Coordinates of C-alpha atoms and ligand atoms in Angstrom, one line a residue:
X13 CA 26.4 29.0 4.2
X14 CA 25.3 32.3 3.3
X15 CA 22.0 33.3 4.8
X16 CA 20.3 33.4 1.3
X17 CA 21.5 29.6 1.4
X18 CA 19.9 28.5 4.7
X19 CA 16.5 30.1 3.7
X20 CA 17.0 28.5 0.5
X21 CA 17.2 25.0 1.9
X22 CA 14.8 25.9 4.7
X23 CA 11.9 26.3 2.2
X24 CA 13.0 23.4 0.6
X25 CA 12.5 21.8 3.0
X26 CA 9.0 21.7 3.3
X27 CA 9.0 19.9 -0.4
X28 CA 8.2 16.3 -0.5
X29 CA 9.4 13.7 -2.9
X30 CA 6.1 12.2 -3.6
X31 CA 7.6 8.5 -4.1
X32 CA 10.2 8.8 -1.5
X33 CA 7.8 10.5 1.0
X34 CA 10.8 12.6 2.3
X35 CA 11.7 16.2 2.3
X36 CA 13.9 16.2 -0.8
X37 CA 16.5 18.4 1.4
X38 CA 16.8 14.7 3.0
X39 CA 17.5 13.0 -0.2
X40 CA 20.6 14.9 -1.0
X41 CA 18.6 16.4 -4.0
X42 CA 18.9 20.4 -3.5
X43 CA 22.1 20.9 -6.0
X44 CA 24.5 24.0 -6.8
X45 CA 22.5 27.0 -4.6
X46 CA 23.7 30.7 -6.8
X47 CA 22.7 34.3 -6.1
X48 CA 23.2 37.2 -8.1
X49 CA 21.4 41.3 -6.4
X50 CA 18.7 40.1 -8.8
X51 CA 18.5 36.5 -8.9
X52 CA 18.5 33.3 -6.8
X53 CA 19.9 29.9 -8.6
X54 CA 19.4 26.8 -7.1
X55 CA 19.8 23.4 -8.6
X56 CA 17.5 20.1 -8.1
X57 CA 18.8 16.6 -8.7
X58 CA 16.3 14.6 -9.5
X59 CA 17.1 10.3 -9.3
X60 CA 17.3 9.1 -12.5
X61 CA 16.6 11.3 -15.6
X62 CA 12.8 10.1 -16.6
X63 CA 11.5 11.0 -13.0
X64 CA 7.6 10.5 -13.5
X65 CA 7.9 13.4 -10.4
X66 CA 10.1 16.0 -12.3
X67 CA 7.5 18.1 -13.4
X68 CA 5.8 18.1 -9.9
X69 CA 8.8 18.4 -8.1
X70 CA 10.3 20.9 -10.2
X71 CA 6.8 22.8 -10.0
X72 CA 6.6 22.0 -5.9
X73 CA 10.4 24.0 -5.6
X74 CA 9.0 26.9 -7.4
X75 CA 6.2 27.3 -5.5
X76 CA 8.6 27.1 -2.2
X77 CA 11.3 29.6 -3.5
X78 CA 8.6 31.8 -4.6
X79 CA 7.3 32.0 -1.4
X80 CA 10.0 33.0 0.0
X81 CA 11.7 34.9 -2.2
X82 CA 11.2 38.4 -3.5
X83 CA 14.0 37.5 -6.3
X84 CA 14.0 36.0 -9.2
X85 CA 14.1 32.6 -9.1
X86 CA 15.0 30.2 -11.3
X87 CA 14.9 26.6 -10.7
X88 CA 17.6 24.3 -12.4
X89 CA 17.2 20.6 -13.1
X90 CA 19.6 17.6 -12.8
X91 CA 20.2 14.3 -12.8
X92 CA 22.3 12.5 -9.8
X93 CA 25.7 11.4 -10.7
X94 CA 25.8 7.3 -10.1
X95 CA 28.1 7.8 -6.6
X96 CA 25.0 10.1 -5.2
X97 CA 22.9 8.1 -6.4
X98 CA 24.7 4.8 -4.6
X99 CA 24.4 7.2 -1.5
X100 CA 20.5 8.1 -1.6
X101 CA 20.2 4.0 -1.9
X102 CA 22.4 3.2 0.9
X103 CA 20.5 6.0 3.4
X104 CA 17.2 4.5 2.0
X105 CA 17.9 1.0 3.1
X106 CA 19.8 2.4 6.3
X107 CA 22.3 1.1 5.9
X108 CA 25.3 0.4 2.6
X109 CA 24.2 -3.7 3.3
X110 CA 22.3 -5.0 0.2
X111 CA 18.9 -5.8 0.2
X112 CA 17.1 -7.3 2.6
X113 CA 13.1 -8.3 3.3
X114 CA 12.1 -5.9 5.7
X115 CA 9.9 -7.0 7.5
X116 CA 11.0 -10.7 8.8
X117 CA 10.4 -11.2 12.7
X118 CA 10.4 -7.5 15.3
X119 CA 9.4 -5.5 12.6
X120 CA 7.1 -2.9 13.6
X121 CA 4.6 -2.9 10.7
X122 CA 1.3 -5.4 10.7
X123 CA 0.6 -7.1 7.8
X124 CA -2.3 -8.3 6.8
X125 CA -3.4 -11.3 3.6
X126 CA -6.7 -10.1 2.3
X127 CA -7.4 -14.0 1.0
X128 CA -10.3 -15.4 -0.4
X129 CA -11.7 -19.1 -1.3
X130 CA -12.4 -18.3 -5.2
X131 CA -12.4 -15.3 -7.1
X132 CA -14.9 -12.3 -7.3
X133 CA -16.1 -12.2 -4.0
X134 CA -14.6 -8.0 -3.4
X135 CA -10.9 -9.1 -1.7
X136 CA -9.5 -6.3 -3.7
X137 CA -12.2 -4.3 -3.8
X138 CA -11.9 -4.4 -0.2
X139 CA -8.2 -4.4 0.3
X140 CA -8.1 -1.6 -1.6
X141 CA -9.9 0.6 0.5
X142 CA -9.3 -0.3 3.9
X143 CA -5.8 0.8 2.5
X144 CA -6.4 4.0 1.6
X145 CA -9.0 4.6 4.7
X146 CA -6.0 3.7 6.7
X147 CA -4.0 5.9 4.2
X148 CA -6.1 9.0 5.1
X149 CA -6.3 8.4 9.2
X150 CA -2.7 8.4 8.7
X151 CA -1.1 5.9 9.1
X152 CA 1.7 4.8 6.1
X153 CA 0.6 2.1 4.0
X154 CA 1.9 -0.3 1.9
X155 CA -0.1 -2.4 -0.3
X156 CA 0.8 -5.6 -2.2
X157 CA -1.4 -7.1 -5.2
X158 CA -0.6 -10.6 -5.5
X159 CA -3.0 -11.9 -6.8
X160 CA -2.2 -12.4 -10.3
X161 CA -5.3 -13.7 -12.1
X162 CA -7.1 -10.3 -11.4
X163 CA -4.5 -7.5 -10.6
X164 CA -7.4 -4.9 -10.6
X165 CA -5.2 -3.0 -7.7
X166 CA -4.5 -0.1 -9.6
X167 CA -7.8 0.5 -11.7
X168 CA -9.6 0.7 -8.4
X169 CA -7.1 3.2 -7.0
X170 CA -7.3 5.4 -10.9
X171 CA -3.5 5.1 -10.4
X172 CA -1.8 5.2 -14.3
X173 CA 1.9 5.8 -13.1
X174 CA 4.4 2.9 -13.1
X175 CA 6.8 1.9 -10.6
X176 CA 10.5 4.4 -10.5
X177 CA 14.0 2.6 -11.1
X178 CA 16.7 3.1 -9.2
X179 CA 18.8 0.6 -10.1
X180 CA 17.8 -2.5 -7.7
X181 CA 15.6 0.1 -6.3
X182 CA 12.2 0.4 -7.3
X183 CA 10.3 3.3 -6.0
X184 CA 6.6 1.9 -5.6
X185 CA 3.9 4.9 -7.0
X186 CA 1.9 6.6 -4.3
X187 CA -2.2 7.1 -5.0
X188 CA -4.2 8.5 -2.7
X189 CA -1.3 8.2 -0.1
X190 CA -1.0 4.6 -0.6
X191 CA 2.0 2.9 -1.9
X192 CA 1.2 1.0 -4.5
X193 CA 3.2 -2.0 -5.9
X194 CA 1.3 -4.7 -8.3
X195 CA 2.8 -7.8 -10.2
X196 CA 0.6 -6.0 -13.3
X197 CA 2.8 -3.8 -13.3
X198 CA 5.8 -6.0 -13.9
X199 CA 4.4 -7.6 -16.5
X200 CA 5.4 -7.6 -20.7
X201 CA 0.8 -7.5 -21.4
X202 CA -1.3 -6.6 -19.2
X203 CA -3.0 -10.3 -19.4
X204 CA -2.9 -13.0 -16.5
X205 CA 0.1 -15.3 -16.8
X206 CA -0.1 -19.4 -15.9
X207 CA 2.0 -18.6 -13.1
X208 CA 3.3 -21.4 -10.3
X209 CA 3.9 -20.8 -7.0
X210 CA 7.2 -20.8 -7.1
X211 CA 7.4 -18.2 -9.4
X212 CA 4.8 -16.1 -7.5
X213 CA 7.2 -16.4 -4.1
X214 CA 10.2 -15.3 -5.7
X215 CA 8.2 -12.3 -7.0
X216 CA 6.7 -11.2 -4.0
X217 CA 10.1 -11.8 -2.5
X218 CA 11.3 -9.1 -4.7
X219 CA 8.6 -6.8 -3.3
X220 CA 9.8 -6.8 -0.4
X221 CA 13.4 -6.8 -1.1
X222 CA 13.8 -4.5 -3.5
X223 CA 11.1 -1.8 -3.3
X224 CA 11.9 1.1 -1.2
X225 CA 8.5 1.1 1.2
X226 CA 9.6 3.0 3.8
X227 CA 8.8 2.6 7.2
X228 CA 5.2 1.3 6.7
X229 CA 2.5 1.4 10.3
X230 CA 0.8 -1.0 8.2
X231 CA 1.4 -3.6 5.2
X232 CA -1.7 -5.1 3.1
X233 CA -2.3 -8.3 0.5
X234 CA -4.1 -8.6 -2.2
X235 CA -3.5 -12.7 -1.9
X236 CA -5.1 -14.2 -5.1
X237 CA -7.7 -16.9 -4.9
X238 CA -7.2 -20.3 -3.4
X239 CA -5.4 -22.6 -1.8
X240 CA -2.4 -23.8 -1.7
X241 CA 1.6 -22.7 -1.7
X242 CA 1.1 -19.1 -2.4
X243 CA -0.1 -18.7 1.7
X244 CA 2.1 -21.0 2.8
X245 CA 5.6 -19.4 0.7
X246 CA 3.8 -16.3 2.5
X247 CA 3.8 -17.4 5.6
X248 CA 7.6 -18.1 5.2
X249 CA 8.5 -14.6 3.6
X250 CA 5.9 -12.5 6.5
X251 CA 5.6 -14.6 9.5
X252 CA 3.7 -11.9 11.8
X253 CA 1.0 -11.3 8.7
X254 CA -2.5 -12.2 10.1
X255 CA -5.2 -13.5 7.3
X256 CA -8.1 -12.4 6.7
X257 CA -11.0 -14.4 5.1
X258 CA -13.5 -12.7 2.9
X259 CA -16.4 -14.4 1.7
X260 CA -20.1 -14.5 0.8
X261 CA -22.8 -15.6 2.4
X262 CA -23.9 -18.5 0.5
X263 CA -22.9 -21.8 2.2
X264 CA -20.8 -23.2 -1.0
X265 CA -18.6 -19.9 -1.2
X266 CA -17.9 -20.2 2.6
X267 CA -16.8 -24.0 2.6
X268 CA -14.2 -23.2 -0.2
X269 CA -13.6 -19.7 1.9
X270 CA -12.8 -22.1 4.5
X271 CA -10.4 -23.9 3.7
X272 CA -8.5 -21.0 2.1
X273 CA -8.2 -19.4 5.7
X274 CA -7.2 -22.9 6.6
X275 CA -4.1 -23.0 4.3
X276 CA -2.4 -20.6 5.8
X277 CA -2.9 -22.5 9.6
X278 CA -0.2 -24.7 8.7
X279 CA 2.7 -22.7 8.8
X280 CA 1.1 -20.6 11.8
X281 CA -0.2 -17.8 10.6
X282 CA -2.6 -16.4 12.2
X283 CA -6.5 -15.2 11.7
X284 CA -7.3 -12.1 12.1
X285 CA -10.7 -12.6 11.2
X286 CA -13.3 -13.1 8.6
X287 CA -15.3 -10.4 6.2
X288 CA -18.7 -11.6 4.3
X289 CA -18.8 -9.5 1.2
X290 CA -22.5 -8.8 0.1
X291 CA -24.0 -9.2 2.5
X292 CA -27.6 -8.5 1.8
X293 CA -29.4 -5.4 -0.1
X294 CA -30.6 -2.1 1.5
X295 CA -33.9 -1.8 -0.9
X296 CA -35.7 1.8 -0.4
X297 CA -37.8 1.2 3.0
X298 CA -34.4 0.7 4.7
X299 CA -35.8 -2.5 5.4
X300 CA -32.5 -5.5 4.2
X301 CA -32.9 -8.3 1.4
X302 CA -30.5 -11.0 1.3
X303 CA -29.9 -12.0 -2.1
X304 CA -27.3 -14.4 -2.0
X305 CA -29.1 -16.3 1.6
X306 CA -27.7 -16.2 5.5
X307 CA -25.2 -16.9 7.6
X308 CA -21.7 -18.4 5.1
X309 CA -19.2 -15.2 7.2
X310 CA -20.4 -16.5 10.5
X311 CA -20.2 -20.4 9.0
X312 CA -16.0 -20.2 8.1
X313 CA -16.0 -18.1 11.2
X314 CA -17.4 -20.4 13.7
X315 CA -14.9 -23.7 11.3
X316 CA -11.7 -21.2 11.8
X317 CA -12.9 -21.3 15.6
X318 CA -13.7 -24.6 15.9
X319 CA -10.4 -25.9 13.6
X320 CA -8.2 -23.1 16.3
X321 CA -9.3 -23.7 19.3
X322 CA -9.3 -19.9 19.5
X323 CA -12.5 -17.4 18.6
X324 CA -12.2 -15.6 15.1
X325 CA -14.0 -13.2 14.8
X326 CA -16.9 -12.1 12.0
X327 CA -15.0 -8.8 11.4
X328 CA -18.1 -7.6 9.8
X329 CA -20.5 -7.7 6.6
X330 CA -20.5 -5.2 3.7
X331 CA -23.6 -4.6 2.1
X332 CA -24.0 -5.2 -1.7
X333 CA -23.9 -1.8 -3.4
X334 CA -23.7 -0.5 -6.7
X335 CA -22.1 2.9 -5.7
X336 CA -19.3 0.8 -4.5
X337 CA -18.7 -0.8 -7.6
X338 CA -18.8 2.3 -9.7
X339 CA -16.0 4.3 -7.7
X340 CA -14.0 1.3 -8.1
X341 CA -14.5 1.0 -11.7
X342 CA -14.1 4.5 -11.6
X343 CA -10.7 4.4 -9.3
X344 CA -12.1 6.7 -7.3
X345 CA -12.9 4.9 -3.6
X346 CA -15.5 5.3 -1.8
X347 CA -14.5 5.2 0.9
X348 CA -13.1 9.2 0.0
X349 CA -16.1 9.9 -2.0
X350 CA -19.0 8.9 -0.4
X351 CA -18.6 8.6 3.0
X352 CA -21.6 7.8 3.7
X353 CA -22.7 4.9 2.5
X354 CA -23.7 1.6 3.5
X355 CA -20.6 -0.4 2.4
X356 CA -18.7 2.3 3.0
X357 CA -19.9 3.2 6.5
X358 CA -18.6 -0.8 7.0
X359 CA -15.7 -0.9 5.3
X360 CA -14.8 2.2 7.7
X361 CA -15.1 -0.2 10.7
X362 CA -13.1 -2.6 8.7
X363 CA -10.3 -0.9 8.5
X364 CA -11.3 0.4 12.1
X365 CA -10.8 -3.2 13.5
X366 CA -7.6 -3.1 11.7
X367 CA -5.6 -0.3 13.0
X368 CA -6.5 -0.9 17.0
X369 CA -4.8 -4.7 16.6
X370 CA -2.0 -4.6 18.4
X371 CA 1.4 -5.7 17.0
X372 CA 3.4 -8.8 18.7
X373 CA 5.1 -7.4 21.9
X374 CA 8.6 -8.0 20.1
X375 CA 8.2 -4.7 18.1
X376 CA 5.3 -3.1 20.1
X377 CA 7.9 -0.2 21.0
X378 CA 8.8 0.5 18.2
X379 CA 5.9 1.5 17.1
X380 CA 4.7 4.8 17.9
X381 CA 1.3 4.9 17.0
X382 CA 0.1 1.9 19.3
X383 CA -1.0 3.1 22.4
Ligands
ADP98 P1 -12.2 -10.1 -6.3 O1 -11.0 -9.3 -5.8 O2 -12.7 -11.1 -4.7 O3 -11.7 -10.6 -7.7 P2 -13.5 -7.5 -6.8 O4 -12.9 -6.9 -5.5 O5 -12.9 -7.5 -8.1 O6 -13.4 -9.5 -6.2 O7 -14.3 -7.6 -7.0 C1 -15.9 -8.1 -7.8 C2 -16.5 -7.6 -8.6 O8 -18.3 -7.1 -7.5 C3 -16.2 -6.2 -8.8 O9 -16.6 -6.0 -9.6 C4 -16.8 -5.2 -7.9 O10 -16.7 -3.7 -8.2 C5 -17.2 -5.6 -7.5 N1 -18.2 -5.6 -5.8 C6 -17.2 -6.2 -4.6 N2 -17.6 -5.7 -3.5 C7 -19.0 -5.1 -3.9 C8 -20.6 -4.8 -2.8 N3 -20.3 -4.8 -1.8 N4 -21.1 -4.0 -3.7 C9 -21.3 -4.4 -4.9 N5 -20.6 -4.6 -6.1 C10 -19.1 -5.1 -5.4

């Protein structure tokens, strides 16, 4: 390899593919490198012709090369051949084996299911903010929006990009450092459908096997509200998953949430804890006004503890905050835009509790971030 080519490769090793999150030099995306006395020309091979990240990759390549070289630089954008794409897919999967679910027993990814008894309790808001917070702490995070009745995660994160398809492999769009797949991205119109459990099971299974997640520290799943076969089938696909039950302070809501939490127990799924949302409003004099009553979260934790014979903690109480809902509506998670808001502080504490959870012993040695 010529000295110029080595310098090109070295410079381009700092260009990260935004979807695959690996250097383009490792992904076989650097093609022919040609040099004359006054010009360097480099071919960049995209995975697909309509790659949504094409412009970003081209700009980053240009900046990397112009920083390194004084000569004029020409960047030619090309597309991989079928063989090149196949070898990239095999490399990403770690083998030429067909697809498989990477999150079975022994996986180094910690999987959390965010569930609630009914809709509208803030489950998606909390899941989205926890995901972004974990990513901002440096963890690799994947998020599946499986809430078929209200797939709101892309909107809450300000995500408009669609997944890229490499034949049968799906690359999730990345936003605020989180890889996101939403069931809404695969529906012809953005309207909820009357999906039955088995269809949802199939969709989730495909999200686990067909999506290129790469090595993840955390996979969070925003579950559809309610009890039933969905929780059970997800339990089969994700045997190490732990559930987080979201409820509100009303005791009636707590009763429904408790039933939803206990649904997962049938498949032996562990309950990580309970989160109470919209617990109180902080008034201008600093006092807490419990608009919706009190005790729902504690009651769910108590009754789930009784059922399981283990201590299920109340992980946190998140105050009512207009800033939280405004941030979600604007597509900019509050944990990034307003770290001082009390609801932001409470969600960050929840993310910390999640990040400090340990994997089962069988998987632990694989995860470098665990102490
Ligand atoms: P779910 O996923 O349980 O259906 P969402 O996360 O979509 O619920 O939240 C429902 C609505 O409540 C959204 O408009 C959201 O912004 C708002 N919301 C959630 N939590 C809070 C909170 N702590 N304070 C104020 N508004 C909230």
